[in-house]
Tab-separated table of N, CA and C in Angstrom:
chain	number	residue	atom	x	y	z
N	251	UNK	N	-0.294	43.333	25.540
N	251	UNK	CA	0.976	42.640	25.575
N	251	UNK	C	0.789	41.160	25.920
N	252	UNK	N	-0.023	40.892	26.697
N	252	UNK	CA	-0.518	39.509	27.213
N	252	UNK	C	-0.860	38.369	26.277
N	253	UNK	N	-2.302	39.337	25.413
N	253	UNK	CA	-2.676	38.340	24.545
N	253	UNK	C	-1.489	37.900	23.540
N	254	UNK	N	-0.379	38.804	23.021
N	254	UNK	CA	0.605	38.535	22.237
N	254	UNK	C	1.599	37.272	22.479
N	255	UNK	N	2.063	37.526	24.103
N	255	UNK	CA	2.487	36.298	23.889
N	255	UNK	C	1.738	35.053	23.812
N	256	UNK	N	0.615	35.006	23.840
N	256	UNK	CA	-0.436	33.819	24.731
N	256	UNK	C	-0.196	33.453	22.822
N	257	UNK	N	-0.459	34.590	21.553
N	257	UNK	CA	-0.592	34.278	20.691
N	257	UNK	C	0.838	33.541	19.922
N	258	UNK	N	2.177	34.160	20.159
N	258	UNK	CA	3.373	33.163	20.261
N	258	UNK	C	3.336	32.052	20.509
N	259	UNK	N	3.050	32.332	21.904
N	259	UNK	CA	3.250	30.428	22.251
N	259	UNK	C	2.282	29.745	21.527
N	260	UNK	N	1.543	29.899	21.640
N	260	UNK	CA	0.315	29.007	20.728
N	260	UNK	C	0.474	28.496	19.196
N	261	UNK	N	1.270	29.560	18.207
N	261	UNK	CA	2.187	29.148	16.789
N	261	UNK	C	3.368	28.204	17.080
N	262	UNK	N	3.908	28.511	18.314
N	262	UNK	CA	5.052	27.644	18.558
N	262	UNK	C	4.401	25.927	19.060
N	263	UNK	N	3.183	25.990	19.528
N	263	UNK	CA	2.420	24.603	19.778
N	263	UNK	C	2.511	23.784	18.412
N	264	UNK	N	2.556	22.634	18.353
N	264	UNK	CA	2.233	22.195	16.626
N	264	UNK	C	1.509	20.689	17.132
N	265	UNK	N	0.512	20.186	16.428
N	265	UNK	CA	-0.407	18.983	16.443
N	265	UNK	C	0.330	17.999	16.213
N	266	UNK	N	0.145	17.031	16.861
N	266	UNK	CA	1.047	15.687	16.756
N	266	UNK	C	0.800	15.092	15.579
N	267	UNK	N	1.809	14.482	14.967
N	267	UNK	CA	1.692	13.544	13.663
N	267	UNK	C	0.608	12.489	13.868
N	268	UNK	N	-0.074	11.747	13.037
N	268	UNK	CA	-0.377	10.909	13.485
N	268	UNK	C	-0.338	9.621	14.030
N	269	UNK	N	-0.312	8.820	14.696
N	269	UNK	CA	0.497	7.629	15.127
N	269	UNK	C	1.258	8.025	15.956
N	270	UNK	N	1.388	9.504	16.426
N	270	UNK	CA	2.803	9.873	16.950
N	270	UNK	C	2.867	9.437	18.504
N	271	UNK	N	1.430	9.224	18.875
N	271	UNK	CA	1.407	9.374	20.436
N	271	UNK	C	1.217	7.509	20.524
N	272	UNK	N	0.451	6.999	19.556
N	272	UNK	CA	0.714	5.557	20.150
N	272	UNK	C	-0.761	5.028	20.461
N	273	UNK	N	-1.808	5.614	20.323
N	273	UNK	CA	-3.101	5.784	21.205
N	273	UNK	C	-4.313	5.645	19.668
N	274	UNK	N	-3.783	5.427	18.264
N	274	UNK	CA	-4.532	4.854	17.758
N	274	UNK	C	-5.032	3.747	17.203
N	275	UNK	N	-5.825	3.471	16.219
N	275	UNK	CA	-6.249	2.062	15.915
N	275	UNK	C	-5.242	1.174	14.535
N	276	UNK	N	-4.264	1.804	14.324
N	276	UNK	CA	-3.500	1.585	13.130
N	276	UNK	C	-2.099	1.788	13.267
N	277	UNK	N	-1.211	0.812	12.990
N	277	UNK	CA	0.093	1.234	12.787
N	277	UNK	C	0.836	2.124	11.032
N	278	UNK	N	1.423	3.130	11.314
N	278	UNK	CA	1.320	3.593	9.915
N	278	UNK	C	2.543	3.839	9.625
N	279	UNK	N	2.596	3.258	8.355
N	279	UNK	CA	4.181	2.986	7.599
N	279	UNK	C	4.388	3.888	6.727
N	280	UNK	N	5.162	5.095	6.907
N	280	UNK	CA	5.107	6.113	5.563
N	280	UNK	C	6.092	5.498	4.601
N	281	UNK	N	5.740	5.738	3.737
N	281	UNK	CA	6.845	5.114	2.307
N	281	UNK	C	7.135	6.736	1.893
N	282	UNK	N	6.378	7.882	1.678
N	282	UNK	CA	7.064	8.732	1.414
N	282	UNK	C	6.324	10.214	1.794
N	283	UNK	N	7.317	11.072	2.037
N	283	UNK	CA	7.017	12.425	2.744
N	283	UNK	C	5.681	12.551	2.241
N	284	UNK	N	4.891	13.487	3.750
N	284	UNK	CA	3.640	13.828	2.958
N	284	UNK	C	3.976	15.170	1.896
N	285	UNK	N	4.892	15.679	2.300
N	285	UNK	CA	4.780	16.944	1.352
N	285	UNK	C	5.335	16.940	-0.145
N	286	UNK	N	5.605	15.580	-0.497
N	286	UNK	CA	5.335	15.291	-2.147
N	286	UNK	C	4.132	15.500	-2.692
N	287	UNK	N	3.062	15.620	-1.936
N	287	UNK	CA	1.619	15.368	-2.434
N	287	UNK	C	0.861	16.650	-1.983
N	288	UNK	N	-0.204	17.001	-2.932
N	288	UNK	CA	-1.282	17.949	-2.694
N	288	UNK	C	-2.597	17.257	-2.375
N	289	UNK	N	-2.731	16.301	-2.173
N	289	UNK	CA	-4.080	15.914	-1.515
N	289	UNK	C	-3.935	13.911	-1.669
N	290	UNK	N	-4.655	13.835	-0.473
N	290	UNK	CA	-4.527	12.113	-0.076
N	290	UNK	C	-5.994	11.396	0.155
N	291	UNK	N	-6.196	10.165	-0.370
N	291	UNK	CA	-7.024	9.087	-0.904
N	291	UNK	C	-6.855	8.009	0.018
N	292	UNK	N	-7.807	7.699	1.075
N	292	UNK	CA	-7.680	6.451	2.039
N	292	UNK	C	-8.795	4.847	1.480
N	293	UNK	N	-7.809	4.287	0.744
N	293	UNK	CA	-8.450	3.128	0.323
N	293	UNK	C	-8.518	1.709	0.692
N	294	UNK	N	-9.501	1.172	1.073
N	294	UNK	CA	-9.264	-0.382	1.837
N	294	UNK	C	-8.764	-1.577	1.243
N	295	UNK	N	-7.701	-2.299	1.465
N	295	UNK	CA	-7.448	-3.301	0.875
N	295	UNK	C	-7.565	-4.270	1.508
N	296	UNK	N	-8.204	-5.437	0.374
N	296	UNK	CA	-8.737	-6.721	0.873
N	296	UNK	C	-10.166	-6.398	1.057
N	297	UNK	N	-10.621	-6.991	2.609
N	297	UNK	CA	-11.562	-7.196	3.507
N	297	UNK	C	-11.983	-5.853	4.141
N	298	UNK	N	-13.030	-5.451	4.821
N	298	UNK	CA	-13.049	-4.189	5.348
N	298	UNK	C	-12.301	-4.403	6.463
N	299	UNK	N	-11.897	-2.945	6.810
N	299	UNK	CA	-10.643	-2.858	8.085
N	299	UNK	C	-9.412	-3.620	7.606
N	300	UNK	N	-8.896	-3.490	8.366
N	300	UNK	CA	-6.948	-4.659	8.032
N	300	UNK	C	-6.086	-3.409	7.650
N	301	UNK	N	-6.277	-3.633	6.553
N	301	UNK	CA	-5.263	-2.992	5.955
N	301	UNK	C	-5.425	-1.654	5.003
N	302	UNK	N	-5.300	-0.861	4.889
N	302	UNK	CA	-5.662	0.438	4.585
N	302	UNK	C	-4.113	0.948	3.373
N	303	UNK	N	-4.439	1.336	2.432
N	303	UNK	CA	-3.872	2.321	1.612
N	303	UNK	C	-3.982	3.570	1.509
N	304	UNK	N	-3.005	4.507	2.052
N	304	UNK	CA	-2.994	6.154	2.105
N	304	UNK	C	-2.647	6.678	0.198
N	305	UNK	N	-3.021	6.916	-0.370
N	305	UNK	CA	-3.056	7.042	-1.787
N	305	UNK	C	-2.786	8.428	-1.884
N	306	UNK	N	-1.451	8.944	-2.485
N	306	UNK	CA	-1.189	10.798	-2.431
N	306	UNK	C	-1.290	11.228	-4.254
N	307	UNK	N	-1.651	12.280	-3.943
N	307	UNK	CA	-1.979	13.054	-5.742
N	307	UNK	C	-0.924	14.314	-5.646
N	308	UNK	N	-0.244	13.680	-6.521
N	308	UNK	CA	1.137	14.561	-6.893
N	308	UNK	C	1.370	15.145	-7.783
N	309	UNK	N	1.658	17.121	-7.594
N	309	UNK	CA	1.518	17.710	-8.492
N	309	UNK	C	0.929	17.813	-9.828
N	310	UNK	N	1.574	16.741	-10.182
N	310	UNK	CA	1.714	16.986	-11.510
N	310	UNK	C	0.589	15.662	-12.125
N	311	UNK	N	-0.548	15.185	-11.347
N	311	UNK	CA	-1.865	14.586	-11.405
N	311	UNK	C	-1.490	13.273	-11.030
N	312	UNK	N	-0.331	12.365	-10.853
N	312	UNK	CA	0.370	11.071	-10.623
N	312	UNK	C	-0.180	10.515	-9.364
N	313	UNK	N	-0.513	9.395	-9.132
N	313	UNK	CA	-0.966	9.040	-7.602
N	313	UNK	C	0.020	8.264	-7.369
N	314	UNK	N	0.277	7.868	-6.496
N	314	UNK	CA	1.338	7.532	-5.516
N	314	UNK	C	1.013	7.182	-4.198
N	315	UNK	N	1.384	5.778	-3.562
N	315	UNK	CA	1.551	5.290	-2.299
N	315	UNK	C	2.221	6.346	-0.982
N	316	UNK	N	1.845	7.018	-0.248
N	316	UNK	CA	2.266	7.372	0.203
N	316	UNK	C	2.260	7.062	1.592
N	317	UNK	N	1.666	6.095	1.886
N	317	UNK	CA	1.417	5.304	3.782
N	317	UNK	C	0.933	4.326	3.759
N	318	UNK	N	1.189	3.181	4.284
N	318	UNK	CA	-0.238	2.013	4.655
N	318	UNK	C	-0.373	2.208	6.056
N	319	UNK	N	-1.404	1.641	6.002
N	319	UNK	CA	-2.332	1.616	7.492
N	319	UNK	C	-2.333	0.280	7.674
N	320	UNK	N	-2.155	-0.553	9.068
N	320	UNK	CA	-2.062	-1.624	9.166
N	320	UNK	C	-2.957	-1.329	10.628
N	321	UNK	N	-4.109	-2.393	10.830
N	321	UNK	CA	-4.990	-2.227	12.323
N	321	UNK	C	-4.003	-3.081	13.044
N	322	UNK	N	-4.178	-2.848	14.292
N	322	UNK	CA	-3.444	-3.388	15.151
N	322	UNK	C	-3.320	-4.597	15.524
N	323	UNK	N	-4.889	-4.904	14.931
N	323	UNK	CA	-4.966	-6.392	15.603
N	323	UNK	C	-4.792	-6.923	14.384
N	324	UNK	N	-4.506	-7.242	13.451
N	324	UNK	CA	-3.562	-7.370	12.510
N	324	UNK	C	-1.598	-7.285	12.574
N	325	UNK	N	-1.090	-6.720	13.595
N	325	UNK	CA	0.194	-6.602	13.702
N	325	UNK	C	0.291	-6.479	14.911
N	326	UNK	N	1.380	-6.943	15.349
N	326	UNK	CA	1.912	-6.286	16.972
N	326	UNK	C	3.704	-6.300	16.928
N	327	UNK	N	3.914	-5.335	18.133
N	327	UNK	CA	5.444	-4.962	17.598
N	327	UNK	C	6.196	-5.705	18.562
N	328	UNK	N	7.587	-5.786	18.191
N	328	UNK	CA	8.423	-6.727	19.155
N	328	UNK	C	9.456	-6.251	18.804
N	329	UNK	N	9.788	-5.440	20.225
N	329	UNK	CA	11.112	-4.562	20.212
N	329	UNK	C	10.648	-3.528	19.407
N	330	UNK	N	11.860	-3.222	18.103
N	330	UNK	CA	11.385	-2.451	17.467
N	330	UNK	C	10.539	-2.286	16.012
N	331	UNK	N	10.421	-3.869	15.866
N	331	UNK	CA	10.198	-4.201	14.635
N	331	UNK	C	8.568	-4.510	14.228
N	332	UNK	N	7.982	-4.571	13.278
N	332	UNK	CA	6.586	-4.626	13.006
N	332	UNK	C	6.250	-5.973	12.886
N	333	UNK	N	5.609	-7.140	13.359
N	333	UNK	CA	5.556	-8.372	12.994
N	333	UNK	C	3.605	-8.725	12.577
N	334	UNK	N	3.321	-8.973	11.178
N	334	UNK	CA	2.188	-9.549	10.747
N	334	UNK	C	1.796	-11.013	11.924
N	335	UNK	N	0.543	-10.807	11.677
N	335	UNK	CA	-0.074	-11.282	12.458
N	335	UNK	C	-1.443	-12.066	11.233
N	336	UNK	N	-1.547	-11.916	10.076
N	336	UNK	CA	-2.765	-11.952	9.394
N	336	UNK	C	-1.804	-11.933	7.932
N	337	UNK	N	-2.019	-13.028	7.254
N	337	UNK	CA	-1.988	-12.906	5.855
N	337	UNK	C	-2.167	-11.561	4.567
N	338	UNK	N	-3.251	-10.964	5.451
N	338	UNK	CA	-3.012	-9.245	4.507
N	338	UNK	C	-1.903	-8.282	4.225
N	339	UNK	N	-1.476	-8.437	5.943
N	339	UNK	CA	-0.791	-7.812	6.662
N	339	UNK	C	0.572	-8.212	6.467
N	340	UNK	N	1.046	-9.156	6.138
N	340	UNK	CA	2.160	-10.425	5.937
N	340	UNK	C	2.551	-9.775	4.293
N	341	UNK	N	1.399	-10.052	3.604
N	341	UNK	CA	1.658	-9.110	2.239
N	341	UNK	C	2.143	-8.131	2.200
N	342	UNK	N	1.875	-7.074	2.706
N	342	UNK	CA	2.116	-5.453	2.610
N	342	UNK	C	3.323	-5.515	3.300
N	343	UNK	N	3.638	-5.894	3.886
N	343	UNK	CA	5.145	-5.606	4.834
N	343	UNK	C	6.025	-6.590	3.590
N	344	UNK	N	5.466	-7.581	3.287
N	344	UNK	CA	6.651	-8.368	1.634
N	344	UNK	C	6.570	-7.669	0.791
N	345	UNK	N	6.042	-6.875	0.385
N	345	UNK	CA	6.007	-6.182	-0.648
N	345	UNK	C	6.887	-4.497	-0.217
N	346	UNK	N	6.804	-4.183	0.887
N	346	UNK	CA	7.596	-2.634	0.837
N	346	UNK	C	9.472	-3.097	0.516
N	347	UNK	N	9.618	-1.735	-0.010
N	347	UNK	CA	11.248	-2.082	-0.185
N	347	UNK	C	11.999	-2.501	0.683
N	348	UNK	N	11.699	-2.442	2.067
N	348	UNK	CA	12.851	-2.571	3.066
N	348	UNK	C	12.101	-2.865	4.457
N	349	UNK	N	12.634	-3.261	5.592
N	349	UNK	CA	12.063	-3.157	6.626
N	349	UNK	C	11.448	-2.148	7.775
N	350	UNK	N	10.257	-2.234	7.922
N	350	UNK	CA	9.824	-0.728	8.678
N	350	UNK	C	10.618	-0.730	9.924
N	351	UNK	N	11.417	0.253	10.130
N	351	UNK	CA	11.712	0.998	11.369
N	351	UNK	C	11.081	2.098	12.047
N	352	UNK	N	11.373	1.593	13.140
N	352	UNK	CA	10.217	2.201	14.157
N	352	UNK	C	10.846	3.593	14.420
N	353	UNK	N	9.945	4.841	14.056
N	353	UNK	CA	10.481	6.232	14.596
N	353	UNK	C	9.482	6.482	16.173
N	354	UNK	N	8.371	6.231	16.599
N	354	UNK	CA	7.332	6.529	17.261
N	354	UNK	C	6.621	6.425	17.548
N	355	UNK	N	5.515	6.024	18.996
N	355	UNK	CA	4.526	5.457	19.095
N	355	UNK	C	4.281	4.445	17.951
N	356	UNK	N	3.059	4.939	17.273
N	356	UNK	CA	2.824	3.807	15.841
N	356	UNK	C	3.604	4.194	14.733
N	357	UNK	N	4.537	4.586	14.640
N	357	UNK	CA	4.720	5.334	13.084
N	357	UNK	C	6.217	4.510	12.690
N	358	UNK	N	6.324	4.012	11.251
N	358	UNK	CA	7.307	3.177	11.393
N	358	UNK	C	7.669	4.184	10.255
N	359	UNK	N	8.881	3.779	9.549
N	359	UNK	CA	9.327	4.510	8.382
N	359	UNK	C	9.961	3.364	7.209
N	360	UNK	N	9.333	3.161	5.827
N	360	UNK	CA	10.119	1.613	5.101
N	360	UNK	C	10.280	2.249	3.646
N	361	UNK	N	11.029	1.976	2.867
N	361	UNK	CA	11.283	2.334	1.558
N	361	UNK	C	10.374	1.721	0.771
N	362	UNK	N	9.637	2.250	-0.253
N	362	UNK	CA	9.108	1.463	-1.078
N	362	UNK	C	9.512	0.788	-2.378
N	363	UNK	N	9.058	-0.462	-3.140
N	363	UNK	CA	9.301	-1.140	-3.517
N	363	UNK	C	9.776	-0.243	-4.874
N	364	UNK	N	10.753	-1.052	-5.685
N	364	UNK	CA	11.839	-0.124	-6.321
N	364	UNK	C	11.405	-0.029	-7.304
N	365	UNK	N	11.325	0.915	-8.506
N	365	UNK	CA	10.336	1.090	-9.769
N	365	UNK	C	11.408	0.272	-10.697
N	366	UNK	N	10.588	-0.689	-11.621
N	366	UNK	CA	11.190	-1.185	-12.502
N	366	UNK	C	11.171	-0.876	-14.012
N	367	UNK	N	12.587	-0.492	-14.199
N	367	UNK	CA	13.109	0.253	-15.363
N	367	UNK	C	12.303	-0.599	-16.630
N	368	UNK	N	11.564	0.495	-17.898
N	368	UNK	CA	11.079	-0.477	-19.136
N	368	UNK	C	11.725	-1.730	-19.794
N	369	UNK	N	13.375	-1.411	-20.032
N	369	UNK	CA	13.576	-2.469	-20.583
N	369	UNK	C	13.871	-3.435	-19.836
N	370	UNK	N	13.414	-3.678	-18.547
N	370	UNK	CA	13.316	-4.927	-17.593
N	370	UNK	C	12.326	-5.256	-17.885
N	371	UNK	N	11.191	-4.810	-18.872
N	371	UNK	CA	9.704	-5.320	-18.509
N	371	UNK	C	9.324	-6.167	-19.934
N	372	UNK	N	8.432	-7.124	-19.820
N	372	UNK	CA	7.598	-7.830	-18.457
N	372	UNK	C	8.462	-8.570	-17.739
N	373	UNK	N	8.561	-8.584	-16.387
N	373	UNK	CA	9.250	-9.667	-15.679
N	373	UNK	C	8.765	-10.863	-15.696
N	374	UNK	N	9.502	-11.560	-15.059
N	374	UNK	CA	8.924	-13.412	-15.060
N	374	UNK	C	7.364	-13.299	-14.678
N	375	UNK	N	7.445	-12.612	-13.249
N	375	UNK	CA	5.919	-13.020	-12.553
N	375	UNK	C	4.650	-11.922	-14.116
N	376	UNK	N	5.160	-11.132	-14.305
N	376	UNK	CA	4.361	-10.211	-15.170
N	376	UNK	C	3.886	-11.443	-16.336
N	377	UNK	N	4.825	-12.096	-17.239
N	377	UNK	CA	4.585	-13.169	-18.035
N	377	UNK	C	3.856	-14.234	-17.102
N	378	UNK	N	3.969	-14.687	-16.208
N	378	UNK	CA	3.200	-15.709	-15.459
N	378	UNK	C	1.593	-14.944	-15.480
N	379	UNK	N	1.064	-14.052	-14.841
N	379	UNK	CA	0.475	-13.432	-14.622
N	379	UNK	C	-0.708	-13.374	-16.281
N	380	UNK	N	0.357	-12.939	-17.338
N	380	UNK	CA	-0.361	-12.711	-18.758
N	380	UNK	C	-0.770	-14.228	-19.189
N	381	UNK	N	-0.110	-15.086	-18.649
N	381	UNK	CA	-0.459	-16.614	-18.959
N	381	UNK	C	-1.279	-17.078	-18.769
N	382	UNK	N	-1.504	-16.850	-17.251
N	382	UNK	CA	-2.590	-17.353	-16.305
N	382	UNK	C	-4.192	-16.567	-17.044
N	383	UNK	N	-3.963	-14.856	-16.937
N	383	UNK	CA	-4.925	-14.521	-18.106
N	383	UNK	C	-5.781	-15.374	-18.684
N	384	UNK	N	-4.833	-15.451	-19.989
N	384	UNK	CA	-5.459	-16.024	-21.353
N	384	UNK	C	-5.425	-17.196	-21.032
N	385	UNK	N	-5.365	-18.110	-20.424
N	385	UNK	CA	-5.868	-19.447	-19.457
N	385	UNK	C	-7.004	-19.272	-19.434
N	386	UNK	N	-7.602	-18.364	-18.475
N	386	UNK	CA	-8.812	-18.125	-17.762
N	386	UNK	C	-9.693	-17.652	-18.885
N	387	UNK	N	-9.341	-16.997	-19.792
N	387	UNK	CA	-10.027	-16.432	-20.905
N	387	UNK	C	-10.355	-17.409	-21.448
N	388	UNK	N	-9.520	-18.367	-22.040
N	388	UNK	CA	-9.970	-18.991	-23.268
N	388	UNK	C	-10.997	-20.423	-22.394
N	389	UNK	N	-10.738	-21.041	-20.876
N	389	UNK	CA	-11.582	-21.147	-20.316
N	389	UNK	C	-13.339	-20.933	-20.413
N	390	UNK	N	-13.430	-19.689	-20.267
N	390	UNK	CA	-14.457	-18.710	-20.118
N	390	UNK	C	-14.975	-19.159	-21.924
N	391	UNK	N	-14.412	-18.906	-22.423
N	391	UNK	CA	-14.954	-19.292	-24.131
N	391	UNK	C	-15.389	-20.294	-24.025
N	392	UNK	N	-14.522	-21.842	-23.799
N	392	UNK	CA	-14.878	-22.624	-23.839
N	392	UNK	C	-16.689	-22.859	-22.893
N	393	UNK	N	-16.247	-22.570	-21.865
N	393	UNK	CA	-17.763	-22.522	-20.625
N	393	UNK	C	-18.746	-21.732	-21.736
N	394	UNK	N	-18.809	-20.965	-22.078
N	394	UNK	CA	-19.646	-20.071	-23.070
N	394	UNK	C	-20.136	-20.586	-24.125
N	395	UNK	N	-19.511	-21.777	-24.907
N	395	UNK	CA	-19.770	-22.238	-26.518
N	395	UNK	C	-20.395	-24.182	-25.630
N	396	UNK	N	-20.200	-24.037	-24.858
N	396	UNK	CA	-20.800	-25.369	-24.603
N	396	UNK	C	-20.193	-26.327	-24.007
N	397	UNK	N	-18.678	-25.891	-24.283
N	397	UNK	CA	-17.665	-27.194	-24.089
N	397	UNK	C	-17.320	-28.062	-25.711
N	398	UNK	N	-18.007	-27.863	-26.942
N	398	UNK	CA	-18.150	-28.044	-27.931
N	398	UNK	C	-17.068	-27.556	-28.396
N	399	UNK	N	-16.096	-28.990	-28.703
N	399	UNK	CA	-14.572	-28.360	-29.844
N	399	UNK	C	-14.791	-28.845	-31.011
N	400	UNK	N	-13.891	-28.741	-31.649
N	400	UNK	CA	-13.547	-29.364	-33.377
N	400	UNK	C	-14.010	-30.473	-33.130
N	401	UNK	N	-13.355	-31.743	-32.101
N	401	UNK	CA	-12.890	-33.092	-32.127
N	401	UNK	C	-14.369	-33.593	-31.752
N	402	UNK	N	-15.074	-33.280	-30.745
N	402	UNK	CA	-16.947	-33.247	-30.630
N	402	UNK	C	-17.759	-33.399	-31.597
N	403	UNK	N	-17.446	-32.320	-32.223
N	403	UNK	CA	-18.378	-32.142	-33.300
N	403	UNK	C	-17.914	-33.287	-34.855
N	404	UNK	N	-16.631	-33.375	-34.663
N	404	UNK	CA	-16.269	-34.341	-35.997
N	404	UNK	C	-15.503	-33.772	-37.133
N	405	UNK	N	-15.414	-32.181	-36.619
N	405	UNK	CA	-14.714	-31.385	-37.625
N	405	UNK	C	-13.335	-31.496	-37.618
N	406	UNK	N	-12.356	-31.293	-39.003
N	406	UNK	CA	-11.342	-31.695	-38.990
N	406	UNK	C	-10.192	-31.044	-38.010
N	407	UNK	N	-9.649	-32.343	-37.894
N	407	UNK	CA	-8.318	-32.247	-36.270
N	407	UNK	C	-7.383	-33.696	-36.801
C-alpha cells in the first residue's frame, strides 16, 4: 500500500519548464507551443553563444521557429520587460511579432512575426534585397574578366 502511494505522488510531481526557475544561462522566448512539433533543432545565430534558435519539425516535415534563446549577458530585464543589451539581441526582439511578456523566472511569451500572404510578395525590402544581389553579382563578373569593358577595349559603345 505504501509503495503505491509513494508511486502517486511521484506522477503527480512534474519537471519544471525550462527557464521556469530563473537559474539558467538564457532567457527563452517561446513564439509557439512546444506541442506543435515532433522534434526540435538548437541552432546558433550570428557569433558563437548570444543568441540561439530553437528550430521545431512539424508533423507534416515543415520547420518552424519555435523559441529563441537569448544569453543573459546579452539581455537583462527591467520590471517586466526584456531589454537588448547587444546588437544580435536588439535584432531578434525587432523582428518577433509583438513584445515578450514575462510569464516566469526566464521565460517570456511574444507572437511571431506575421506570415506574408503571396500576393503581397516581393515586398519593398525583398526587391531591395534582389537589387543589392545582382549588384554584387555583376560586381563579381566584372572583378573576374579584369575590369575590362566595351569602352577599354574600343569596342562599340
Amino acid at each position: 500500500m505504501r509503495k503505491l502511494k509513494k508511486a502517486v505522488v511521484r506522477a503527480k510531481i512534474r519537471r519544471a519548464k525550462p527557464g521556469a526557475k530563473g537559474g539558467g544561462r538564457f532567457f527563452h522566448i517561446q513564439l509557439r507551443p512546444s506541442r506543435d512539433f515532433v522534434a526540435f533543432r538548437v541552432q546558433d545565430v550570428g557569433g558563437p553563444g548570444g543568441v540561439e534558435r530553437v528550430a521545431g519539425l512539424r508533423a507534416n516535415g515543415s520547420w518552424d521557429t519555435a523559441k529563441w534563446l537569448v544569453e543573459k549577458t546579452h539581455a537583462h530585464v527591467e520590471g517586466d520587460r526584456l531589454i537588448a543589451d547587444t546588437p544580435e539581441a536588439r535584432k531578434v526582439l525587432k523582428t518577433l511579432g509583438s513584445a515578450p511578456v514575462h510569464i516566469s523566472g526566464d521565460r517570456f511569451r511574444a507572437k511571431p512575426r506575421r506570415d506574408i500572404p503571396e500576393d503581397e510578395k516581393p515586398t519593398p525590402a525583398m526587391r531591395r534585397a534582389q537589387l543589392a544581389n545582382i549588384k554584387k553579382a555583376q560586381a563579381a563578373v566584372r572583378k573576374r574578366r579584369g575590369g575590362l569593358t566595351a569602352r577599354k577595349i574600343g569596342g562599340p559603345r
